[in-house]
PDB file of C-alpha atoms in Angstrom:
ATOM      1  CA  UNK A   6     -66.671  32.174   4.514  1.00 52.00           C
ATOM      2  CA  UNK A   7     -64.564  31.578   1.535  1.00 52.00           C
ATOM      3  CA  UNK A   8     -64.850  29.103  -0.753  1.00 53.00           C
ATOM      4  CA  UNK A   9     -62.481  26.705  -2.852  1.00 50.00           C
ATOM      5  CA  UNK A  10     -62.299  27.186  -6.453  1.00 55.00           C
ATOM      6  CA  UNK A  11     -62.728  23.333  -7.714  1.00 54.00           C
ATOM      7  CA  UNK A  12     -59.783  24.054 -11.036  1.00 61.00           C
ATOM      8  CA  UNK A  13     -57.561  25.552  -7.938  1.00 59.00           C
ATOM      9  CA  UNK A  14     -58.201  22.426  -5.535  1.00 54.00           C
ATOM     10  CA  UNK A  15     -57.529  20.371  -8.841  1.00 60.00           C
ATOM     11  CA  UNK A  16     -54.311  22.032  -9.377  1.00 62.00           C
ATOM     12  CA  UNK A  17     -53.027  22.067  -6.074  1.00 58.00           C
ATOM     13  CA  UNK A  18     -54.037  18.073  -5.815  1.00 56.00           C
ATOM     14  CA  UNK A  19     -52.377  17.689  -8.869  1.00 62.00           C
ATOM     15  CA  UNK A  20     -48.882  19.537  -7.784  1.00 61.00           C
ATOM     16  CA  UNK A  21     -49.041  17.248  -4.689  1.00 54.00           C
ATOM     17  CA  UNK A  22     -49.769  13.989  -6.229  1.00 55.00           C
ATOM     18  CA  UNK A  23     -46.522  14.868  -8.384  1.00 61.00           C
ATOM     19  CA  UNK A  24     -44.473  15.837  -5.712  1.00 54.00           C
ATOM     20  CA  UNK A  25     -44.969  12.882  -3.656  1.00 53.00           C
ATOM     21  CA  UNK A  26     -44.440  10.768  -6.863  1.00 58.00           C
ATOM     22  CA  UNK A  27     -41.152  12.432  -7.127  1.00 54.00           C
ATOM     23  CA  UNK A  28     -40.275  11.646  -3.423  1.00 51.00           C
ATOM     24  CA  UNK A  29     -40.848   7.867  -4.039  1.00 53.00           C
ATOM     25  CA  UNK A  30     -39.122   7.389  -7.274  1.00 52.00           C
ATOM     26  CA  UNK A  31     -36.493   9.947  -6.593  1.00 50.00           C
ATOM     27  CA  UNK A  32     -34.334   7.295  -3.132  1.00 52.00           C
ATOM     28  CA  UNK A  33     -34.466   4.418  -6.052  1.00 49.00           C
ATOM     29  CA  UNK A  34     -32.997   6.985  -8.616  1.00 49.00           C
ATOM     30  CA  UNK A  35     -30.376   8.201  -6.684  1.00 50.00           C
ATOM     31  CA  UNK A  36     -29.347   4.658  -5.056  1.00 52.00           C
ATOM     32  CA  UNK A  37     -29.067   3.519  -8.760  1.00 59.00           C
ATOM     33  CA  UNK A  38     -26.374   6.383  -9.765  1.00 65.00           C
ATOM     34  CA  UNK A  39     -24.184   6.222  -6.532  1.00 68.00           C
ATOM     35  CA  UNK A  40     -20.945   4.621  -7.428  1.00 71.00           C
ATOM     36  CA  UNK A  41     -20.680   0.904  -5.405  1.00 80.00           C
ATOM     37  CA  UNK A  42     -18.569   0.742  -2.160  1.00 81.00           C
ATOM     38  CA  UNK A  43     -15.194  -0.366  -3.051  1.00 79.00           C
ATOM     39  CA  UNK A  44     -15.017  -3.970  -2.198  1.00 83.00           C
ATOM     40  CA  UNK A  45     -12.558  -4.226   1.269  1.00 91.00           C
ATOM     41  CA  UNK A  46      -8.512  -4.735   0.226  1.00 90.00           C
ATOM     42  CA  UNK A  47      -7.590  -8.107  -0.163  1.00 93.00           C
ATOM     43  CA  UNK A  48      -4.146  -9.262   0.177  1.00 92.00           C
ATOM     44  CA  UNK A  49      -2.454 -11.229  -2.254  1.00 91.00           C
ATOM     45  CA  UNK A  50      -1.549 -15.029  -1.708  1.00 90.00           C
ATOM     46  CA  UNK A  51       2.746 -14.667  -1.925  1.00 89.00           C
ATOM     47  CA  UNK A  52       5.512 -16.899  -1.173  1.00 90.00           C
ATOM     48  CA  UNK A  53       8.826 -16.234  -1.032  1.00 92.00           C
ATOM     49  CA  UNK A  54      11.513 -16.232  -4.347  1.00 92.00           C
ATOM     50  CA  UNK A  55      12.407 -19.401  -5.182  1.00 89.00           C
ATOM     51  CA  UNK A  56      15.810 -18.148  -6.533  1.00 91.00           C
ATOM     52  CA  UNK A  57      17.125 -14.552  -5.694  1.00 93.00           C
ATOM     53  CA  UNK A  58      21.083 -12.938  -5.271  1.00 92.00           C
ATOM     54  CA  UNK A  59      23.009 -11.752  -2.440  1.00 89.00           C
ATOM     55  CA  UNK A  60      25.062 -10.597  -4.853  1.00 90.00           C
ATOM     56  CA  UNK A  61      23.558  -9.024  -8.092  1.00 91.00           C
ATOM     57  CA  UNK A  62      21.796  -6.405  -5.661  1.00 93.00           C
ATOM     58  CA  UNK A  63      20.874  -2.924  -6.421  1.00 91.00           C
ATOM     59  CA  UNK A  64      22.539  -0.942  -3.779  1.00 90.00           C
ATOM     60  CA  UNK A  65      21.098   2.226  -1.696  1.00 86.00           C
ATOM     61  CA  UNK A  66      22.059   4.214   1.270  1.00 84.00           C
ATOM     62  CA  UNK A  67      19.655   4.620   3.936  1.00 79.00           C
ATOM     63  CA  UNK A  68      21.735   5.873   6.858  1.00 76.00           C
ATOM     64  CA  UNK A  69      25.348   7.770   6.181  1.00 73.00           C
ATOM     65  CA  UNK A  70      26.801   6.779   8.877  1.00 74.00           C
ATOM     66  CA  UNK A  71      25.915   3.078   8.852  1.00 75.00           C
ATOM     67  CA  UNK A  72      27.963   0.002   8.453  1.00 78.00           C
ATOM     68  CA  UNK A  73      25.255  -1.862   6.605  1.00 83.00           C
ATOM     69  CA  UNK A  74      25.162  -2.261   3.028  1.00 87.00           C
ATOM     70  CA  UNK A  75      21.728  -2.970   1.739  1.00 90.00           C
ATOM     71  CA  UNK A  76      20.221  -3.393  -1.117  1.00 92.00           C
ATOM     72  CA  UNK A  77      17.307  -5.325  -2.792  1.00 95.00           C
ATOM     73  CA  UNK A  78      17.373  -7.845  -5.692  1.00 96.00           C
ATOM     74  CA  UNK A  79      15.832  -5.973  -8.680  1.00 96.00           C
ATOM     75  CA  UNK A  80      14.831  -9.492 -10.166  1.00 96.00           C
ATOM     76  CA  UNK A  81      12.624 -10.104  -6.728  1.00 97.00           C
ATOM     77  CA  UNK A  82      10.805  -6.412  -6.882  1.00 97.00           C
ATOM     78  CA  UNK A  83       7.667  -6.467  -7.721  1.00 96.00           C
ATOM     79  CA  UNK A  84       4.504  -4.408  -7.829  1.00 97.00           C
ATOM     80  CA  UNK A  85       1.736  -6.647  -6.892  1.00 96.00           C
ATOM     81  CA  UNK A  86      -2.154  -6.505  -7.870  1.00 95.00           C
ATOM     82  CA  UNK A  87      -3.245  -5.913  -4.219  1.00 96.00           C
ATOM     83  CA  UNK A  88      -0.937  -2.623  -4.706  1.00 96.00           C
ATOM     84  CA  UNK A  89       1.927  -3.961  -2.444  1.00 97.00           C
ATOM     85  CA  UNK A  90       5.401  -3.751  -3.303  1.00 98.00           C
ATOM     86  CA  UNK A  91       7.423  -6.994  -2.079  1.00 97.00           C
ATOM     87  CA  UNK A  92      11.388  -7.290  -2.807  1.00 97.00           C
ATOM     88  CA  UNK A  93      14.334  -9.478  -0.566  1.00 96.00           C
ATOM     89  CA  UNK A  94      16.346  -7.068   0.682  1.00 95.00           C
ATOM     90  CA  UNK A  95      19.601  -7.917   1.438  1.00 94.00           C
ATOM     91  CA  UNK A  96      21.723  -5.968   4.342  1.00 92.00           C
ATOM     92  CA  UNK A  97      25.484  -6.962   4.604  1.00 91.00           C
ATOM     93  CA  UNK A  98      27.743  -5.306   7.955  1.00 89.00           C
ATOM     94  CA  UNK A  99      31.232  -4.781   7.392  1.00 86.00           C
ATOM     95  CA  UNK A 100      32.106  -7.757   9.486  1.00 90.00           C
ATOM     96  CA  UNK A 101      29.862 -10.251   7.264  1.00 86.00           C
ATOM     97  CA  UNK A 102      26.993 -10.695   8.867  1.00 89.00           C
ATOM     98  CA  UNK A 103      23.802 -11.337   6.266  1.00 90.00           C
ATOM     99  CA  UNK A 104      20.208 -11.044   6.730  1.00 91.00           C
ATOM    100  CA  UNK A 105      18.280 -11.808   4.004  1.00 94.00           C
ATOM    101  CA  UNK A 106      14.394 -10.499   4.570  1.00 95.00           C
ATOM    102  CA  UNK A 107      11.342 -10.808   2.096  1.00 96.00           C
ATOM    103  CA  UNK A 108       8.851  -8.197   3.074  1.00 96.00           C
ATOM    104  CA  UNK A 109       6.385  -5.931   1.575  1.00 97.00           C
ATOM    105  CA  UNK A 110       5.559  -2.029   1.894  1.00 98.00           C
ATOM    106  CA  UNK A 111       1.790  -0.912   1.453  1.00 98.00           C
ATOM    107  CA  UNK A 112       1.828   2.442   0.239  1.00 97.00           C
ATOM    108  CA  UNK A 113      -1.802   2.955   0.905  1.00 97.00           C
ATOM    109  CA  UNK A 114      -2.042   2.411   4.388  1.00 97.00           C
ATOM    110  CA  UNK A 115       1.568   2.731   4.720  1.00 97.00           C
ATOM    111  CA  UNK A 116       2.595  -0.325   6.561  1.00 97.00           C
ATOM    112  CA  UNK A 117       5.155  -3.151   6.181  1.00 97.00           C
ATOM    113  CA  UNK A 118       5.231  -6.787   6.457  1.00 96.00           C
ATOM    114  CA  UNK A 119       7.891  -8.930   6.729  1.00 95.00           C
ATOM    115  CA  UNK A 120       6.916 -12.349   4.995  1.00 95.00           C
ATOM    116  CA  UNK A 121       9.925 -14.471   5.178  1.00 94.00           C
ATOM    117  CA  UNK A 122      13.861 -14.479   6.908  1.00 93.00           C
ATOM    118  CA  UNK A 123      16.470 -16.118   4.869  1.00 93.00           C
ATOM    119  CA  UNK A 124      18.049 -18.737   7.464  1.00 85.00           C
ATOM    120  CA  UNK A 125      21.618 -18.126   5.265  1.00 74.00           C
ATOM    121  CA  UNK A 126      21.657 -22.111   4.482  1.00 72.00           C
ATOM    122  CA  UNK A 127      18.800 -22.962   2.051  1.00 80.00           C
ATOM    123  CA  UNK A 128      15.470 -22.116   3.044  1.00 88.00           C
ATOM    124  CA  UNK A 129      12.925 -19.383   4.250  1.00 93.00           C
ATOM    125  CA  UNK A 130      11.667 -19.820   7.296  1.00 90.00           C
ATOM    126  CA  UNK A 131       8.310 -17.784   7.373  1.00 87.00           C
ATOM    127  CA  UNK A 132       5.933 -17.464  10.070  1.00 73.00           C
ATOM    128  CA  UNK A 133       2.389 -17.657  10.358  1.00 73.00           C
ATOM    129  CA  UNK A 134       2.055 -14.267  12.761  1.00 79.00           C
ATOM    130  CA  UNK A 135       3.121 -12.317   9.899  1.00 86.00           C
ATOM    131  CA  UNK A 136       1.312  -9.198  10.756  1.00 93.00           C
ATOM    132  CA  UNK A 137       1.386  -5.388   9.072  1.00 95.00           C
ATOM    133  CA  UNK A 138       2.999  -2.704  10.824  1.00 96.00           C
ATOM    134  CA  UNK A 139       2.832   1.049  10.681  1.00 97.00           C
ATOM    135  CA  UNK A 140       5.753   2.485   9.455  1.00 96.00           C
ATOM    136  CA  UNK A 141       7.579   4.964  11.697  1.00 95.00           C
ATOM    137  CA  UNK A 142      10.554   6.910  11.765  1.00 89.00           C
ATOM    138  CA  UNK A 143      11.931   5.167  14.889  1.00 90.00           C
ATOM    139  CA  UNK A 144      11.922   1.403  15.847  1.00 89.00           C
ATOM    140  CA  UNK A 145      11.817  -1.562  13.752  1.00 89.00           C
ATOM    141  CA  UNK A 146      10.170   0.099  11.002  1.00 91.00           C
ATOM    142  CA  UNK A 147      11.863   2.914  10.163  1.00 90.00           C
ATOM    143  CA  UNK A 148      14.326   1.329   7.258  1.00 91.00           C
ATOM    144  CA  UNK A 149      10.566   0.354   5.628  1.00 94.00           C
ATOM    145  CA  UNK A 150       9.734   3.741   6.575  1.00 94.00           C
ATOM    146  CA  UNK A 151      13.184   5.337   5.239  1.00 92.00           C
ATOM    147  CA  UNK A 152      12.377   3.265   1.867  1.00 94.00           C
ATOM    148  CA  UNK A 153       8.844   3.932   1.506  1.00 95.00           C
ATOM    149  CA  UNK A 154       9.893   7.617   1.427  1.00 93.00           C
ATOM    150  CA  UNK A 155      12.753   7.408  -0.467  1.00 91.00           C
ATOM    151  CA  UNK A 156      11.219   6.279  -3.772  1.00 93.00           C
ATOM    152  CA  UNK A 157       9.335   2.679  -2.535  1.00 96.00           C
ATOM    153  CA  UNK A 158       5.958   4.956  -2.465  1.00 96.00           C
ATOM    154  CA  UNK A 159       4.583   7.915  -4.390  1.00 94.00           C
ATOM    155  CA  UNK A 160       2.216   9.034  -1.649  1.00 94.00           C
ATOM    156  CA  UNK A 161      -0.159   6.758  -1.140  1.00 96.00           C
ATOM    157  CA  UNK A 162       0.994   4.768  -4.319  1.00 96.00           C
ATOM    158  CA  UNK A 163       3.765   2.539  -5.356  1.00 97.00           C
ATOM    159  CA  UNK A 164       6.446   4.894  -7.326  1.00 94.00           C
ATOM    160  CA  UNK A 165       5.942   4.015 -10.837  1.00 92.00           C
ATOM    161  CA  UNK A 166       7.687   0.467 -12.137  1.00 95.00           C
ATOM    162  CA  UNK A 167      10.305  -1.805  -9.667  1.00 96.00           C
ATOM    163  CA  UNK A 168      12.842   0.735 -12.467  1.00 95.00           C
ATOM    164  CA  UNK A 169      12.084   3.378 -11.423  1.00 95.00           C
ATOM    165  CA  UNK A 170      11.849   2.484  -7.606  1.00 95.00           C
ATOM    166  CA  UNK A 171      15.654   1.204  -7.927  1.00 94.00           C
ATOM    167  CA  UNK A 172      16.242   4.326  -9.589  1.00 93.00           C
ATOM    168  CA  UNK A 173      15.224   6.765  -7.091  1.00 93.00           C
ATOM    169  CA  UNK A 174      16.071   4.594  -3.922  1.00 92.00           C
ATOM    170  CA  UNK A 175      19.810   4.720  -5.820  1.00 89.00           C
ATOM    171  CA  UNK A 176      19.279   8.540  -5.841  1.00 87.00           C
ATOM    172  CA  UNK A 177      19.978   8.681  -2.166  1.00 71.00           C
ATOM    173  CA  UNK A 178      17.104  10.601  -1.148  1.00 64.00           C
ATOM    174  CA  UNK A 179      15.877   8.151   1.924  1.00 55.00           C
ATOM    175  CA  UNK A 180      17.401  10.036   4.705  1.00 52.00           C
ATOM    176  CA  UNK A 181      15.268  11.102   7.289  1.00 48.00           C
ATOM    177  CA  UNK A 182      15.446  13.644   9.658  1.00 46.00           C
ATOM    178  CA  UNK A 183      17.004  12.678  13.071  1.00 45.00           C
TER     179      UNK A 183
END
């Protein structure tokens, strides 16, 4: 028959009182140094320019061997607090033809919107449906897509200032693969 040292029994009590101690206070420790969950991404409230060129464009190449001549007005690029990066682009064919488009690109989840079509007389006409798209190298996103690349998006980020965004989309380096 053995018997139990009382200071042993003491000491082991002890060492267990402290270790469940340290299980309860140690959940409400580490819940109060875990960083907070980012709050969801909330897209800013835009509207179209008021005033913006056909004319005083910056100019950039996305396809050799297209007809179109596009460009965006630098005065209409921005870089906006939800991280989006909204311009009117302007694409001209050789025979005339204008369309006008507001839209943004979201580097971070790399999608594009188109908020507003110029109707070529005096207004926007925008449309409620508005809806993100993923951009692709084929279909109706792949100019957004071509852009994004070519200096709209560093990564997952917009490229710097609306400068240097002009700068590198004037570069020529939006070219994808066919």
């Amino acid at each position: 028959m053995s018997t139990l040292h009382l200071p042993r029994a003491r000491r082991f009590a002890s060492a267990l009182l402290g270790v469940a101690s340290a299980l309860l206070v140690a959940p409400t420790a580490f819940a109060l140094n875990q960083p907070e969950e980012p709050a969801p991404w909330q897209e800013s409230q835009v509207a179209p320019p008021t005033n913006f060129s056909t004319e005083a464009i910056t100019p950039f190449v996305l396809d050799a061997q297209s007809s179109m001549r596009l460009g965006i007005d630098p005065k209409t690029l921005t870089i906006d607090p939800d991280g989006v990066v909204r311009y009117v682009l302007v694409a001209k064919s050789s025979q005339g033809a204008l369309n006008v488009l507001y839209e943004g690109i979201r580097c971070a989840s790399a999608e594009v919107k188109v908020y507003a079509r110029w109707d070529n007389a005096s207004s926007w006409n925008t449309s409620g449906k508005a809806e993100w798209e993923p951009l692709a190298f084929r279909g109706a996103t792949r100019r957004a897509m071509q852009m994004a690349r070519g200096g709209v998006c560093e990564g997952k980020v917009p490229n710097g200032t609306p400068a240097r965004i002009l700068r590198a989309l004037q570069s020529g380096n939006t070219e994808l693969p066919r």
